[in-house]
Amino acid sequence: MKLVVGLAGASGSIYAARFLRALSELEGETYITASPAALRIFSEEYETKVETTEDILSFVETKWKPQTKHKFHVRNFFDIGSDIASGSNTWDGMVVIPCSMKTVASMSQGLTENLIERAADVSLKERRRLIVVPRETPYNRIHLKNLLNLDEAGAIILPASPGFYQMPKTLDDLGDFIAGRILGLLGVNQTLFPKWLG
């Protein structure tokens, strides 16, 4: 599995952190980039200091010590000339987690001012799976229209709205629910939470 992951500047760092932890234990590779706003919010929400995308990966490894099988390639958020800015390179899917409404708006209008937006644009134009995890509440009409535009362009909208039928005991359980749903959409048989059996 080869993925692109973008962390945009929305609340919900737990979703990104738990998804990266889950990815760490899977075979494959991921090209990852984080916006400056994502770095700031991650620092605030985890009460730690991260200044780079590498710092986030180090935090995840230190906090949960996953059995790392995955290879992460960090890319500069401002480098729109990066390898993942071109459709001549291939990947199986892209995940923007968490996704800010600014990034939703840009992606929905085809604006590509940074690497997350450009890689998302490439994913859509090349008909690759793009999973967008917005974290905002409530939504206004502009948000909803932009999300609908993305859906119509081929993206999958997976709101950061965890279910509770798995009887979560911790906040990490809620993050794992979203991570598991993303993995399922990517074709991975996830074991982060039990499937609903009726």
PDB file of C-alpha atoms in Angstrom:
ATOM      1  CA  MET A   1       0.000   0.000   0.000  1.00  0.00           C
ATOM      2  CA  LYS A   2       1.323   3.402  -1.013  1.00  0.00           C
ATOM      3  CA  LEU A   3      -0.439   6.459   0.396  1.00  0.00           C
ATOM      4  CA  VAL A   4      -0.291  10.216   0.628  1.00  0.00           C
ATOM      5  CA  VAL A   5      -1.352  11.732   3.959  1.00  0.00           C
ATOM      6  CA  GLY A   6      -1.923  15.412   4.612  1.00  0.00           C
ATOM      7  CA  LEU A   7      -2.521  16.988   8.019  1.00  0.00           C
ATOM      8  CA  ALA A   8      -4.387  20.273   7.621  1.00  0.00           C
ATOM      9  CA  GLY A   9      -5.058  22.896  10.265  1.00  0.00           C
ATOM     10  CA  ALA A  10      -8.191  21.651  11.990  1.00  0.00           C
ATOM     11  CA  SER A  11      -8.817  20.469  15.517  1.00  0.00           C
ATOM     12  CA  GLY A  12      -8.749  16.699  15.855  1.00  0.00           C
ATOM     13  CA  SER A  13      -5.062  15.830  16.083  1.00  0.00           C
ATOM     14  CA  ILE A  14      -6.073  12.587  17.795  1.00  0.00           C
ATOM     15  CA  TYR A  15      -7.510  11.330  14.502  1.00  0.00           C
ATOM     16  CA  ALA A  16      -4.260  11.952  12.648  1.00  0.00           C
ATOM     17  CA  ALA A  17      -2.128  10.534  15.450  1.00  0.00           C
ATOM     18  CA  ARG A  18      -4.110   7.307  15.800  1.00  0.00           C
ATOM     19  CA  PHE A  19      -4.269   6.855  12.019  1.00  0.00           C
ATOM     20  CA  LEU A  20      -0.492   7.253  11.769  1.00  0.00           C
ATOM     21  CA  ARG A  21      -0.054   4.782  14.634  1.00  0.00           C
ATOM     22  CA  ALA A  22      -2.233   2.254  12.817  1.00  0.00           C
ATOM     23  CA  LEU A  23      -0.371   2.822   9.537  1.00  0.00           C
ATOM     24  CA  SER A  24       2.952   2.255  11.290  1.00  0.00           C
ATOM     25  CA  GLU A  25       2.042  -1.381  11.869  1.00  0.00           C
ATOM     26  CA  LEU A  26       1.091  -2.067   8.246  1.00  0.00           C
ATOM     27  CA  GLU A  27       3.366  -2.955   5.346  1.00  0.00           C
ATOM     28  CA  GLY A  28       3.708  -0.082   2.893  1.00  0.00           C
ATOM     29  CA  GLU A  29       4.856   3.480   2.531  1.00  0.00           C
ATOM     30  CA  THR A  30       3.333   6.906   3.011  1.00  0.00           C
ATOM     31  CA  TYR A  31       4.271  10.350   1.758  1.00  0.00           C
ATOM     32  CA  ILE A  32       3.259  12.765   4.492  1.00  0.00           C
ATOM     33  CA  THR A  33       3.032  16.528   4.870  1.00  0.00           C
ATOM     34  CA  ALA A  34       1.602  18.795   7.551  1.00  0.00           C
ATOM     35  CA  SER A  35       0.579  22.442   7.397  1.00  0.00           C
ATOM     36  CA  PRO A  36       1.984  24.988   9.866  1.00  0.00           C
ATOM     37  CA  ALA A  37      -1.492  25.254  11.395  1.00  0.00           C
ATOM     38  CA  ALA A  38      -1.609  21.464  11.829  1.00  0.00           C
ATOM     39  CA  LEU A  39       1.721  21.568  13.669  1.00  0.00           C
ATOM     40  CA  ARG A  40       0.480  24.306  15.986  1.00  0.00           C
ATOM     41  CA  ILE A  41      -2.800  22.555  16.741  1.00  0.00           C
ATOM     42  CA  PHE A  42      -1.073  19.204  17.312  1.00  0.00           C
ATOM     43  CA  SER A  43       1.228  20.915  19.824  1.00  0.00           C
ATOM     44  CA  GLU A  44      -1.710  22.469  21.641  1.00  0.00           C
ATOM     45  CA  GLU A  45      -3.982  19.428  21.666  1.00  0.00           C
ATOM     46  CA  TYR A  46      -1.268  17.012  22.822  1.00  0.00           C
ATOM     47  CA  GLU A  47       0.414  19.575  25.079  1.00  0.00           C
ATOM     48  CA  THR A  48       3.765  18.894  23.471  1.00  0.00           C
ATOM     49  CA  LYS A  49       6.092  20.745  21.124  1.00  0.00           C
ATOM     50  CA  VAL A  50       6.159  19.758  17.485  1.00  0.00           C
ATOM     51  CA  GLU A  51       7.730  22.014  14.896  1.00  0.00           C
ATOM     52  CA  THR A  52       7.970  19.623  11.946  1.00  0.00           C
ATOM     53  CA  THR A  53       6.162  16.681  10.424  1.00  0.00           C
ATOM     54  CA  GLU A  54       9.071  14.530  11.607  1.00  0.00           C
ATOM     55  CA  ASP A  55       8.267  15.643  15.161  1.00  0.00           C
ATOM     56  CA  ILE A  56       4.723  14.312  14.803  1.00  0.00           C
ATOM     57  CA  LEU A  57       5.986  10.945  13.579  1.00  0.00           C
ATOM     58  CA  SER A  58       8.479  10.826  16.453  1.00  0.00           C
ATOM     59  CA  PHE A  59       5.728  11.692  18.946  1.00  0.00           C
ATOM     60  CA  VAL A  60       3.534   8.832  17.678  1.00  0.00           C
ATOM     61  CA  GLU A  61       6.433   6.375  17.838  1.00  0.00           C
ATOM     62  CA  THR A  62       7.456   7.451  21.329  1.00  0.00           C
ATOM     63  CA  LYS A  63       3.950   7.571  22.805  1.00  0.00           C
ATOM     64  CA  TRP A  64       2.601   4.245  21.498  1.00  0.00           C
ATOM     65  CA  LYS A  65       5.706   2.324  20.367  1.00  0.00           C
ATOM     66  CA  PRO A  66       4.025   0.626  17.406  1.00  0.00           C
ATOM     67  CA  GLN A  67       5.737  -2.290  15.688  1.00  0.00           C
ATOM     68  CA  THR A  68       6.915  -0.211  12.761  1.00  0.00           C
ATOM     69  CA  LYS A  69       6.605  -1.902   9.392  1.00  0.00           C
ATOM     70  CA  HIS A  70       5.693   1.221   7.434  1.00  0.00           C
ATOM     71  CA  LYS A  71       8.038   3.667   5.733  1.00  0.00           C
ATOM     72  CA  PHE A  72       7.214   7.374   5.962  1.00  0.00           C
ATOM     73  CA  HIS A  73       8.577   9.953   3.517  1.00  0.00           C
ATOM     74  CA  VAL A  74       8.186  13.540   4.747  1.00  0.00           C
ATOM     75  CA  ARG A  75       7.457  16.217   2.158  1.00  0.00           C
ATOM     76  CA  ASN A  76       7.548  20.008   2.560  1.00  0.00           C
ATOM     77  CA  PHE A  77       4.065  21.525   2.777  1.00  0.00           C
ATOM     78  CA  PHE A  78       5.156  24.487   0.624  1.00  0.00           C
ATOM     79  CA  ASP A  79       6.885  22.440  -2.093  1.00  0.00           C
ATOM     80  CA  ILE A  80       4.387  22.278  -4.939  1.00  0.00           C
ATOM     81  CA  GLY A  81       7.195  20.859  -7.077  1.00  0.00           C
ATOM     82  CA  SER A  82       7.440  17.745  -4.904  1.00  0.00           C
ATOM     83  CA  ASP A  83       7.169  14.248  -6.389  1.00  0.00           C
ATOM     84  CA  ILE A  84       3.597  13.860  -5.072  1.00  0.00           C
ATOM     85  CA  ALA A  85       2.580  17.032  -6.910  1.00  0.00           C
ATOM     86  CA  SER A  86       2.622  15.144 -10.206  1.00  0.00           C
ATOM     87  CA  GLY A  87       0.293  12.544 -11.648  1.00  0.00           C
ATOM     88  CA  SER A  88       3.301  10.817 -13.203  1.00  0.00           C
ATOM     89  CA  ASN A  89       3.868   9.349  -9.732  1.00  0.00           C
ATOM     90  CA  THR A  90       1.334   6.869  -8.429  1.00  0.00           C
ATOM     91  CA  TRP A  91      -0.239   6.044  -5.094  1.00  0.00           C
ATOM     92  CA  ASP A  92      -3.188   3.957  -3.941  1.00  0.00           C
ATOM     93  CA  GLY A  93      -5.000   6.651  -2.000  1.00  0.00           C
ATOM     94  CA  MET A  94      -4.743   9.962  -0.209  1.00  0.00           C
ATOM     95  CA  VAL A  95      -6.110  10.901   3.211  1.00  0.00           C
ATOM     96  CA  VAL A  96      -6.465  14.462   4.521  1.00  0.00           C
ATOM     97  CA  ILE A  97      -6.827  14.107   8.297  1.00  0.00           C
ATOM     98  CA  PRO A  98      -7.973  16.241   9.962  1.00  0.00           C
ATOM     99  CA  CYS A  99      -9.165  18.497   7.174  1.00  0.00           C
ATOM    100  CA  SER A 100      -9.838  22.191   7.730  1.00  0.00           C
ATOM    101  CA  MET A 101     -12.668  24.010   6.001  1.00  0.00           C
ATOM    102  CA  LYS A 102     -10.070  26.182   4.254  1.00  0.00           C
ATOM    103  CA  THR A 103      -8.497  23.079   2.735  1.00  0.00           C
ATOM    104  CA  VAL A 104     -11.944  21.698   1.842  1.00  0.00           C
ATOM    105  CA  ALA A 105     -12.748  24.981   0.085  1.00  0.00           C
ATOM    106  CA  SER A 106      -9.473  25.001  -1.860  1.00  0.00           C
ATOM    107  CA  MET A 107      -9.737  21.348  -2.908  1.00  0.00           C
ATOM    108  CA  SER A 108     -13.363  21.785  -3.955  1.00  0.00           C
ATOM    109  CA  GLN A 109     -12.425  24.696  -6.239  1.00  0.00           C
ATOM    110  CA  GLY A 110      -9.266  23.153  -7.683  1.00  0.00           C
ATOM    111  CA  LEU A 111      -6.944  25.638  -5.963  1.00  0.00           C
ATOM    112  CA  THR A 112      -3.446  24.298  -5.399  1.00  0.00           C
ATOM    113  CA  GLU A 113      -1.461  26.731  -3.272  1.00  0.00           C
ATOM    114  CA  ASN A 114       0.302  24.084  -1.151  1.00  0.00           C
ATOM    115  CA  LEU A 115       1.289  20.430  -1.360  1.00  0.00           C
ATOM    116  CA  ILE A 116      -1.834  19.027   0.331  1.00  0.00           C
ATOM    117  CA  GLU A 117      -4.090  20.856  -2.127  1.00  0.00           C
ATOM    118  CA  ARG A 118      -1.937  19.922  -5.114  1.00  0.00           C
ATOM    119  CA  ALA A 119      -1.694  16.226  -4.196  1.00  0.00           C
ATOM    120  CA  ALA A 120      -5.456  16.150  -3.625  1.00  0.00           C
ATOM    121  CA  ASP A 121      -6.008  17.742  -7.031  1.00  0.00           C
ATOM    122  CA  VAL A 122      -3.751  15.103  -8.587  1.00  0.00           C
ATOM    123  CA  SER A 123      -5.654  12.353  -6.772  1.00  0.00           C
ATOM    124  CA  LEU A 124      -8.957  13.604  -8.179  1.00  0.00           C
ATOM    125  CA  LYS A 125      -7.749  14.150 -11.726  1.00  0.00           C
ATOM    126  CA  GLU A 126      -6.060  10.741 -11.818  1.00  0.00           C
ATOM    127  CA  ARG A 127      -9.185   9.114 -10.320  1.00  0.00           C
ATOM    128  CA  ARG A 128      -7.394   7.889  -7.223  1.00  0.00           C
ATOM    129  CA  ARG A 129      -9.096   7.446  -3.884  1.00  0.00           C
ATOM    130  CA  LEU A 130      -9.215  10.674  -1.870  1.00  0.00           C
ATOM    131  CA  ILE A 131     -10.564  10.433   1.672  1.00  0.00           C
ATOM    132  CA  VAL A 132     -11.306  13.739   3.392  1.00  0.00           C
ATOM    133  CA  VAL A 133     -11.813  13.790   7.172  1.00  0.00           C
ATOM    134  CA  PRO A 134     -13.345  17.177   8.036  1.00  0.00           C
ATOM    135  CA  ARG A 135     -13.438  18.248  11.679  1.00  0.00           C
ATOM    136  CA  GLU A 136     -15.799  21.163  12.084  1.00  0.00           C
ATOM    137  CA  THR A 137     -19.129  21.742  13.743  1.00  0.00           C
ATOM    138  CA  PRO A 138     -21.624  23.002  12.896  1.00  0.00           C
ATOM    139  CA  TYR A 139     -21.342  23.198   9.123  1.00  0.00           C
ATOM    140  CA  ASN A 140     -22.580  26.289   7.338  1.00  0.00           C
ATOM    141  CA  ARG A 141     -23.997  26.289   3.831  1.00  0.00           C
ATOM    142  CA  ILE A 142     -20.614  27.158   2.298  1.00  0.00           C
ATOM    143  CA  HIS A 143     -18.982  24.190   4.058  1.00  0.00           C
ATOM    144  CA  LEU A 144     -21.740  21.854   2.877  1.00  0.00           C
ATOM    145  CA  LYS A 145     -21.549  23.058  -0.715  1.00  0.00           C
ATOM    146  CA  ASN A 146     -17.781  22.640  -0.773  1.00  0.00           C
ATOM    147  CA  LEU A 147     -18.051  19.133   0.687  1.00  0.00           C
ATOM    148  CA  LEU A 148     -20.702  18.273  -1.905  1.00  0.00           C
ATOM    149  CA  ASN A 149     -18.414  19.568  -4.669  1.00  0.00           C
ATOM    150  CA  LEU A 150     -15.672  17.272  -3.424  1.00  0.00           C
ATOM    151  CA  ASP A 151     -18.035  14.317  -3.276  1.00  0.00           C
ATOM    152  CA  GLU A 152     -19.208  14.997  -6.814  1.00  0.00           C
ATOM    153  CA  ALA A 153     -15.575  15.186  -7.944  1.00  0.00           C
ATOM    154  CA  GLY A 154     -14.972  11.692  -6.566  1.00  0.00           C
ATOM    155  CA  ALA A 155     -13.708  12.239  -3.019  1.00  0.00           C
ATOM    156  CA  ILE A 156     -15.036  10.286  -0.054  1.00  0.00           C
ATOM    157  CA  ILE A 157     -16.149  12.475   2.834  1.00  0.00           C
ATOM    158  CA  LEU A 158     -15.589  10.746   6.169  1.00  0.00           C
ATOM    159  CA  PRO A 159     -16.510  13.210   8.946  1.00  0.00           C
ATOM    160  CA  ALA A 160     -14.615  12.878  12.198  1.00  0.00           C
ATOM    161  CA  SER A 161     -17.773  11.546  13.867  1.00  0.00           C
ATOM    162  CA  PRO A 162     -16.881   8.321  15.683  1.00  0.00           C
ATOM    163  CA  GLY A 163     -19.506   5.731  16.495  1.00  0.00           C
ATOM    164  CA  PHE A 164     -20.117   4.474  20.011  1.00  0.00           C
ATOM    165  CA  TYR A 165     -21.428   0.943  19.441  1.00  0.00           C
ATOM    166  CA  GLN A 166     -17.889  -0.375  20.053  1.00  0.00           C
ATOM    167  CA  MET A 167     -18.242   0.902  23.642  1.00  0.00           C
ATOM    168  CA  PRO A 168     -15.155   3.150  23.703  1.00  0.00           C
ATOM    169  CA  LYS A 169     -13.265   3.357  26.980  1.00  0.00           C
ATOM    170  CA  THR A 170     -10.741   6.059  26.052  1.00  0.00           C
ATOM    171  CA  LEU A 171     -10.315   8.960  23.665  1.00  0.00           C
ATOM    172  CA  ASP A 172      -7.841   6.783  21.739  1.00  0.00           C
ATOM    173  CA  ASP A 173     -10.699   4.346  21.082  1.00  0.00           C
ATOM    174  CA  LEU A 174     -12.587   7.165  19.346  1.00  0.00           C
ATOM    175  CA  GLY A 175      -9.537   7.985  17.251  1.00  0.00           C
ATOM    176  CA  ASP A 176      -9.153   4.315  16.383  1.00  0.00           C
ATOM    177  CA  PHE A 177     -12.746   4.153  15.165  1.00  0.00           C
ATOM    178  CA  ILE A 178     -12.034   6.807  12.538  1.00  0.00           C
ATOM    179  CA  ALA A 179      -8.672   5.241  11.679  1.00  0.00           C
ATOM    180  CA  GLY A 180     -10.368   1.873  11.227  1.00  0.00           C
ATOM    181  CA  ARG A 181     -13.041   3.307   8.969  1.00  0.00           C
ATOM    182  CA  ILE A 182     -10.362   4.922   6.798  1.00  0.00           C
ATOM    183  CA  LEU A 183      -8.401   1.673   6.574  1.00  0.00           C
ATOM    184  CA  GLY A 184     -11.585  -0.139   5.566  1.00  0.00           C
ATOM    185  CA  LEU A 185     -12.139   2.341   2.741  1.00  0.00           C
ATOM    186  CA  LEU A 186      -8.558   1.714   1.618  1.00  0.00           C
ATOM    187  CA  GLY A 187      -9.239  -2.018   1.426  1.00  0.00           C
ATOM    188  CA  VAL A 188      -7.426  -2.967   4.633  1.00  0.00           C
ATOM    189  CA  ASN A 189      -9.033  -5.509   6.953  1.00  0.00           C
ATOM    190  CA  GLN A 190      -8.895  -3.398  10.114  1.00  0.00           C
ATOM    191  CA  THR A 191      -8.888  -4.750  13.665  1.00  0.00           C
ATOM    192  CA  LEU A 192      -8.978  -1.449  15.557  1.00  0.00           C
ATOM    193  CA  PHE A 193     -12.580  -1.965  16.654  1.00  0.00           C
ATOM    194  CA  PRO A 194     -15.033  -4.853  16.385  1.00  0.00           C
ATOM    195  CA  LYS A 195     -17.397  -4.960  13.442  1.00  0.00           C
ATOM    196  CA  TRP A 196     -21.083  -4.486  14.111  1.00  0.00           C
ATOM    197  CA  LEU A 197     -22.691  -7.931  14.170  1.00  0.00           C
ATOM    198  CA  GLY A 198     -26.309  -6.925  14.709  1.00  0.00           C
TER     199      GLY A 198
END
